[in-house]
GROMACS .gro file of C-alpha atoms in nm:
model
  331
    1MET     CA    1   9.637  26.897   4.023
    2ALA     CA    2   9.591  27.262   3.945
    3ASN     CA    3   9.537  27.340   3.577
    4ASN     CA    4   9.579  27.693   3.451
    5ASP     CA    5   9.529  27.702   3.076
    6ILE     CA    6   9.651  28.031   2.940
    7ALA     CA    7   9.503  28.111   2.599
    8THR     CA    8   9.810  28.229   2.414
    9ARG     CA    9   9.918  28.181   2.057
   10ALA     CA   10  10.287  28.111   2.017
   11PRO     CA   11  10.437  28.160   1.671
   12GLU     CA   12  10.769  28.064   1.825
   13SER     CA   13  10.648  27.718   1.926
   14ASP     CA   14  10.892  27.546   1.695
   15ALA     CA   15  10.935  27.252   1.931
   16GLN     CA   16  10.571  27.150   1.886
   17GLU     CA   17  10.584  27.202   1.511
   18GLN     CA   18  10.894  26.989   1.478
   19ALA     CA   19  10.737  26.711   1.679
   20GLU     CA   20  10.447  26.691   1.433
   21ALA     CA   21  10.684  26.624   1.145
   22PRO     CA   22  10.789  26.267   1.061
   23ALA     CA   23  11.087  26.143   1.259
   24GLU     CA   24  11.413  26.211   1.077
   25GLN     CA   25  11.664  25.937   1.007
   26SER     CA   26  12.032  25.984   1.075
   27VAL     CA   27  12.217  26.152   0.789
   28PHE     CA   28  12.491  25.893   0.822
   29PRO     CA   29  12.414  25.560   0.646
   30GLY     CA   30  12.375  25.272   0.886
   31ASP     CA   31  12.344  25.495   1.192
   32THR     CA   32  12.035  25.514   1.412
   33ARG     CA   33  11.924  25.786   1.648
   34ALA     CA   34  12.087  25.766   1.990
   35GLN     CA   35  11.760  25.833   2.167
   36GLU     CA   36  11.416  25.688   2.107
   37GLY     CA   37  11.142  25.949   2.070
   38PRO     CA   38  11.188  26.324   2.122
   39SER     CA   39  11.511  26.424   2.292
   40MET     CA   40  11.561  26.800   2.315
   41GLY     CA   41  11.395  27.086   2.130
   42GLU     CA   42  11.520  27.418   1.998
   43HIS     CA   43  11.430  27.596   2.321
   44CYS     CA   44  11.655  27.356   2.517
   45THR     CA   45  11.963  27.430   2.310
   46SER     CA   46  11.930  27.792   2.193
   47ASP     CA   47  11.879  28.115   2.385
   48ARG     CA   48  11.603  28.362   2.312
   49PRO     CA   49  11.722  28.723   2.261
   50THR     CA   50  11.827  28.882   2.590
   51PRO     CA   51  11.599  29.167   2.702
   52SER     CA   52  11.758  29.500   2.612
   53GLY     CA   53  11.970  29.674   2.872
   54GLU     CA   54  12.009  29.377   3.109
   55ALA     CA   55  12.342  29.231   3.218
   56PRO     CA   56  12.432  28.963   3.477
   57THR     CA   57  12.561  29.076   3.815
   58GLY     CA   58  12.682  28.746   3.964
   59ASP     CA   59  13.022  28.579   3.943
   60LEU     CA   60  13.172  28.264   3.794
   61THR     CA   61  13.362  28.070   4.059
   62ARG     CA   62  13.438  27.710   4.153
   63ILE     CA   63  13.251  27.511   4.417
   64GLY     CA   64  13.348  27.152   4.487
   65GLY     CA   65  13.588  27.176   4.194
   66VAL     CA   66  13.302  27.259   3.953
   67GLU     CA   67  13.257  27.592   3.776
   68CYS     CA   68  12.943  27.769   3.901
   69TYR     CA   69  12.766  28.098   3.852
   70VAL     CA   70  12.684  28.241   4.193
   71ALA     CA   71  12.429  28.520   4.241
   72LYS     CA   72  12.385  28.673   4.586
   73PRO     CA   73  12.123  28.909   4.728
   74ALA     CA   74  12.247  29.268   4.740
   75ASP     CA   75  12.243  29.273   5.121
   76TYR     CA   76  12.405  28.929   5.176
   77PRO     CA   77  12.562  28.834   5.417
   78HIS     CA   78  12.433  29.121   5.633
   79ALA     CA   79  12.077  28.989   5.583
   80PRO     CA   80  11.988  28.618   5.600
   81SER     CA   81  11.945  28.425   5.277
   82LYS     CA   82  11.848  28.077   5.161
   83LEU     CA   83  12.054  27.846   4.938
   84LEU     CA   84  11.904  27.774   4.596
   85LEU     CA   85  12.042  27.527   4.340
   86LEU     CA   86  11.946  27.633   3.986
   87LEU     CA   87  11.987  27.380   3.705
   88THR     CA   88  11.966  27.497   3.345
   89GLY     CA   89  11.868  27.359   3.010
   90GLY     CA   90  12.130  27.268   2.751
   91THR     CA   91  12.252  27.625   2.705
   92GLY     CA   92  12.442  27.595   3.031
   93VAL     CA   93  12.601  27.811   3.296
   94LYS     CA   94  12.757  28.071   3.063
   95SER     CA   95  12.430  28.160   2.893
   96THR     CA   96  12.349  28.526   2.964
   97ASN     CA   97  11.979  28.445   2.994
   98ASN     CA   98  12.045  28.169   3.248
   99GLN     CA   99  12.266  28.404   3.450
  100LEU     CA  100  11.995  28.670   3.445
  101GLN     CA  101  11.744  28.409   3.562
  102ALA     CA  102  11.973  28.328   3.855
  103ASP     CA  103  11.997  28.701   3.931
  104LYS     CA  104  11.616  28.725   3.944
  105TYR     CA  105  11.600  28.463   4.220
  106ALA     CA  106  11.888  28.635   4.402
  107SER     CA  107  11.696  28.963   4.397
  108GLU     CA  108  11.421  28.780   4.588
  109GLY     CA  109  11.653  28.680   4.873
  110PHE     CA  110  11.806  28.351   4.755
  111LEU     CA  111  12.176  28.279   4.733
  112VAL     CA  112  12.182  28.105   4.396
  113VAL     CA  113  12.436  27.844   4.287
  114MET     CA  114  12.407  27.749   3.919
  115PRO     CA  115  12.662  27.475   3.835
  116ASP     CA  116  12.814  27.379   3.502
  117GLN     CA  117  12.651  27.039   3.496
  118PHE     CA  118  12.791  26.978   3.145
  119ASP     CA  119  13.164  27.021   3.224
  120ASN     CA  120  13.212  27.303   2.969
  121ASP     CA  121  13.023  27.108   2.703
  122PRO     CA  122  12.687  27.284   2.647
  123ALA     CA  123  12.443  27.144   2.393
  124PRO     CA  124  12.508  27.216   2.025
  125ASN     CA  125  12.270  27.477   1.886
  126SER     CA  126  11.990  27.355   1.661
  127VAL     CA  127  11.923  27.500   1.316
  128ASP     CA  128  11.611  27.718   1.307
  129MET     CA  129  11.391  27.557   1.042
  130THR     CA  130  11.205  27.884   0.993
  131GLU     CA  131  11.511  27.990   0.794
  132ILE     CA  132  11.376  27.786   0.504
  133SER     CA  133  11.167  28.040   0.318
  134GLN     CA  134  10.912  27.969   0.050
  135GLU     CA  135  11.146  28.134  -0.200
  136ALA     CA  136  11.438  27.907  -0.113
  137SER     CA  137  11.556  27.680  -0.390
  138TRP     CA  138  11.515  27.305  -0.367
  139LEU     CA  139  11.891  27.267  -0.316
  140GLU     CA  140  11.899  27.531  -0.039
  141SER     CA  141  11.612  27.355   0.139
  142ILE     CA  142  11.790  27.020   0.119
  143LYS     CA  143  12.109  27.174   0.257
  144LEU     CA  144  11.928  27.327   0.553
  145ARG     CA  145  11.733  27.012   0.632
  146THR     CA  146  12.051  26.806   0.611
  147ALA     CA  147  12.216  27.049   0.853
  148GLU     CA  148  11.922  27.008   1.090
  149GLY     CA  149  11.960  26.631   1.068
  150ILE     CA  150  12.328  26.660   1.154
  151LYS     CA  151  12.250  26.890   1.448
  152SER     CA  152  11.986  26.646   1.573
  153PHE     CA  153  12.240  26.366   1.558
  154MET     CA  154  12.492  26.585   1.742
  155ILE     CA  155  12.239  26.655   2.018
  156ASP     CA  156  12.177  26.282   2.057
  157MET     CA  157  12.552  26.227   2.087
  158TRP     CA  158  12.569  26.511   2.340
  159LEU     CA  159  12.294  26.353   2.547
  160ALA     CA  160  12.486  26.025   2.542
  161ARG     CA  161  12.777  26.213   2.704
  162HIS     CA  162  12.558  26.363   2.977
  163THR     CA  163  12.380  26.074   3.145
  164PRO     CA  164  12.274  26.054   3.511
  165GLU     CA  165  12.594  25.859   3.581
  166LYS     CA  166  12.794  26.164   3.468
  167VAL     CA  167  12.571  26.450   3.584
  168LEU     CA  168  12.467  26.344   3.934
  169PRO     CA  169  12.819  26.308   4.081
  170VAL     CA  170  12.892  26.662   3.958
  171LEU     CA  171  12.579  26.794   4.127
  172HIS     CA  172  12.658  26.617   4.454
  173LYS     CA  173  13.006  26.775   4.458
  174VAL     CA  174  12.854  27.119   4.410
  175ILE     CA  175  12.586  27.066   4.673
  176GLU     CA  176  12.830  26.940   4.935
  177GLY     CA  177  13.071  27.225   4.859
  178ALA     CA  178  12.792  27.486   4.870
  179LYS     CA  179  12.658  27.350   5.199
  180GLU     CA  180  13.002  27.400   5.350
  181GLU     CA  181  13.075  27.742   5.193
  182PHE     CA  182  12.728  27.883   5.253
  183ALA     CA  183  12.635  27.701   5.573
  184ASP     CA  184  12.458  28.012   5.701
  185ALA     CA  185  12.215  28.012   5.405
  186VAL     CA  186  12.149  27.639   5.443
  187ALA     CA  187  12.078  27.682   5.815
  188ASN     CA  188  11.854  27.983   5.753
  189GLY     CA  189  11.645  27.793   5.497
  190GLY     CA  190  11.648  27.463   5.682
  191GLY     CA  191  11.801  27.289   5.381
  192VAL     CA  192  11.874  27.336   5.011
  193TYR     CA  193  11.607  27.445   4.761
  194GLY     CA  194  11.611  27.376   4.389
  195VAL     CA  195  11.467  27.507   4.062
  196GLY     CA  196  11.526  27.357   3.720
  197TYR     CA  197  11.443  27.409   3.355
  198CYS     CA  198  11.436  27.161   3.064
  199PHE     CA  199  11.737  26.926   3.109
  200GLY     CA  200  11.801  27.056   3.461
  201ALA     CA  201  11.439  27.007   3.567
  202LYS     CA  202  11.478  26.629   3.557
  203TYR     CA  203  11.769  26.645   3.801
  204ILE     CA  204  11.588  26.873   4.044
  205LEU     CA  205  11.313  26.609   4.060
  206VAL     CA  206  11.574  26.335   4.107
  207LEU     CA  207  11.734  26.530   4.391
  208ALA     CA  208  11.390  26.575   4.544
  209GLY     CA  209  11.345  26.199   4.550
  210GLU     CA  210  11.439  25.898   4.757
  211HIS     CA  211  11.658  25.660   4.561
  212PRO     CA  212  11.806  25.319   4.633
  213ASP     CA  213  12.004  25.294   4.309
  214THR     CA  214  12.378  25.349   4.279
  215ILE     CA  215  12.330  25.560   3.964
  216ALA     CA  216  12.187  25.844   4.168
  217TRP     CA  217  12.425  25.817   4.460
  218GLY     CA  218  12.757  25.696   4.329
  219PRO     CA  219  12.927  25.354   4.342
  220ALA     CA  220  12.960  25.346   4.722
  221ALA     CA  221  12.591  25.338   4.812
  222PRO     CA  222  12.560  25.171   5.156
  223LYS     CA  223  12.391  24.833   5.180
  224ASP     CA  224  12.202  24.665   5.457
  225GLU     CA  225  12.257  24.290   5.478
  226GLU     CA  226  11.888  24.217   5.531
  227GLN     CA  227  11.717  24.493   5.334
  228GLY     CA  228  11.967  24.552   5.056
  229THR     CA  229  12.061  24.902   4.941
  230ILE     CA  230  11.960  25.171   5.190
  231ASN     CA  231  11.738  25.442   5.047
  232LYS     CA  232  11.894  25.788   5.048
  233GLU     CA  233  11.672  26.072   5.160
  234PRO     CA  234  11.602  26.366   4.927
  235VAL     CA  235  11.877  26.624   4.896
  236LEU     CA  236  11.634  26.913   4.844
  237LYS     CA  237  11.389  27.057   5.093
  238ALA     CA  238  11.160  27.165   4.808
  239GLY     CA  239  11.184  27.206   4.432
  240ALA     CA  240  11.016  27.381   4.141
  241VAL     CA  241  11.061  27.285   3.776
  242ALA     CA  242  10.947  27.393   3.432
  243HIS     CA  243  10.898  27.175   3.124
  244PRO     CA  244  11.143  26.888   3.195
  245THR     CA  245  11.310  26.687   2.921
  246MET     CA  246  11.425  26.324   2.947
  247LEU     CA  247  11.194  26.274   3.247
  248THR     CA  248  11.073  25.925   3.337
  249LYS     CA  249  10.779  25.800   3.536
  250GLU     CA  250  11.025  25.651   3.785
  251ASP     CA  251  11.171  25.996   3.852
  252LEU     CA  252  10.830  26.119   3.967
  253VAL     CA  253  10.746  25.802   4.159
  254ALA     CA  254  11.059  25.857   4.371
  255VAL     CA  255  10.980  26.220   4.460
  256LYS     CA  256  10.937  26.280   4.832
  257SER     CA  257  10.997  26.656   4.878
  258PRO     CA  258  10.731  26.915   4.788
  259VAL     CA  259  10.751  27.003   4.417
  260TYR     CA  260  10.587  27.251   4.181
  261PHE     CA  261  10.567  27.165   3.812
  262ALA     CA  262  10.507  27.416   3.529
  263ALA     CA  263  10.404  27.196   3.237
  264VAL     CA  264  10.330  27.276   2.872
  265GLU     CA  265  10.009  27.141   2.723
  266ASN     CA  266  10.085  26.879   2.457
  267ASP     CA  267  10.457  26.911   2.522
  268PRO     CA  268  10.644  26.700   2.262
  269MET     CA  269  10.929  26.659   2.512
  270LEU     CA  270  10.712  26.507   2.785
  271SER     CA  271  10.454  26.232   2.754
  272GLU     CA  272  10.145  26.310   2.959
  273GLU     CA  273  10.011  25.956   2.923
  274ASP     CA  274  10.332  25.767   3.003
  275VAL     CA  275  10.508  26.003   3.244
  276LEU     CA  276  10.312  26.297   3.382
  277THR     CA  277   9.978  26.132   3.461
  278PRO     CA  278  10.116  25.816   3.628
  279GLY     CA  279  10.377  26.029   3.807
  280ARG     CA  280  10.109  26.259   3.944
  281ARG     CA  281   9.905  25.961   4.062
  282ALA     CA  282  10.210  25.817   4.236
  283MET     CA  283  10.272  26.145   4.420
  284GLU     CA  284   9.907  26.153   4.526
  285THR     CA  285   9.932  25.793   4.650
  286ASN     CA  286  10.256  25.870   4.833
  287LYS     CA  287  10.099  26.184   4.984
  288VAL     CA  288  10.373  26.406   4.841
  289GLU     CA  289  10.283  26.775   4.840
  290HIS     CA  290  10.281  26.888   4.478
  291GLU     CA  291  10.122  27.120   4.227
  292ILE     CA  292  10.115  27.075   3.849
  293GLN     CA  293  10.017  27.381   3.651
  294VAL     CA  294   9.954  27.341   3.278
  295PHE     CA  295  10.021  27.632   3.042
  296SER     CA  296   9.854  27.607   2.703
  297GLY     CA  297   9.952  27.771   2.378
  298VAL     CA  298  10.313  27.828   2.481
  299PRO     CA  299  10.628  27.659   2.347
  300HIS     CA  300  10.839  27.412   2.536
  301GLY     CA  301  11.106  27.621   2.706
  302PHE     CA  302  10.882  27.927   2.750
  303ALA     CA  303  10.972  27.968   3.119
  304VAL     CA  304  11.345  28.011   3.049
  305TYR     CA  305  11.435  28.379   3.073
  306GLY     CA  306  11.446  28.558   2.738
  307ASP     CA  307  11.258  28.801   2.518
  308TYR     CA  308  10.950  28.713   2.311
  309GLU     CA  309  10.761  28.932   2.067
  310ASP     CA  310  10.432  28.778   2.179
  311SER     CA  311  10.326  28.968   2.492
  312LYS     CA  312  10.110  28.678   2.608
  313ILE     CA  313  10.410  28.445   2.615
  314LYS     CA  314  10.594  28.708   2.817
  315GLN     CA  315  10.305  28.709   3.062
  316SER     CA  316  10.315  28.329   3.089
  317GLN     CA  317  10.690  28.339   3.149
  318ALA     CA  318  10.646  28.594   3.426
  319GLN     CA  319  10.363  28.392   3.578
  320ALA     CA  320  10.567  28.071   3.579
  321PHE     CA  321  10.855  28.251   3.751
  322GLY     CA  322  10.617  28.391   4.010
  323GLN     CA  323  10.467  28.049   4.080
  324MET     CA  324  10.806  27.879   4.107
  325LEU     CA  325  10.940  28.155   4.333
  326GLY     CA  326  10.628  28.148   4.549
  327TRP     CA  327  10.656  27.772   4.592
  328ILE     CA  328  11.012  27.770   4.721
  329GLN     CA  329  10.947  28.078   4.935
  330SER     CA  330  10.651  27.909   5.104
  331HIS     CA  331  10.841  27.591   5.185
   0.00000   0.00000   0.00000
């Protein structure tokens, strides 16, 4: 495990600040939260400001019947490329920042396919609690906090609509369609590569794993009479992820392809004790090539493309991109 603690101070780290507050109850009497523990933070559901003067250059198209943003190197197909699957956080495929992030990988020689894994249903935006000023009246504060409670409940309901049973079949359709449409890029790279952020990071790790369960592979998973369900090999040749949400220890235990992991120190969206540490030990035991880099003093979601006032967070974002790019280039 490679630790790289970057001493930055992040005033935007609202995800950490929210996690320190007492857990909110549903605003609807008799209702309970759909998810236990932290689900998704502000950085998973809201874009940072887009850097001035930048605009996406890729195209929205359909692959395997699923809407995708496709970014190609400027000299493709005259020069060889490699196929890269990019999975986003809750802001989805039509987010300008996510499209610009795809363009950045394309400028480095990857043919990038970024699918709409949410079927035109991106996550509802969260209310920024910094809007509650010290001068706000008691009633105004209550209204804003109630709105945040409603948004939190809406996000839980959104997550309930986007489970592995719903998301993974969509991703498999896209991957199979992309392998057929861009067979030259797959052949040139010797397989499909993947990068993922927040919500999408979990699924990159799943696709980098070996799974016997029908949830990951659809209802028609083949069975062997003596051994039971046959394990499916990883879909991805290598993957790189940043600050996953909804990740489980089992996701990491199943990983078989080389993976790079940009983690946030004390991330409220990822338990180090219950998920990251035992997952790392499992990869070591299974002799899976991996690297886990820990960034300190940055908010969850920092690696997603977008503008920050804090120059040190900008540096961390650029460093995470460089590490993720370097990993998939070297594999």
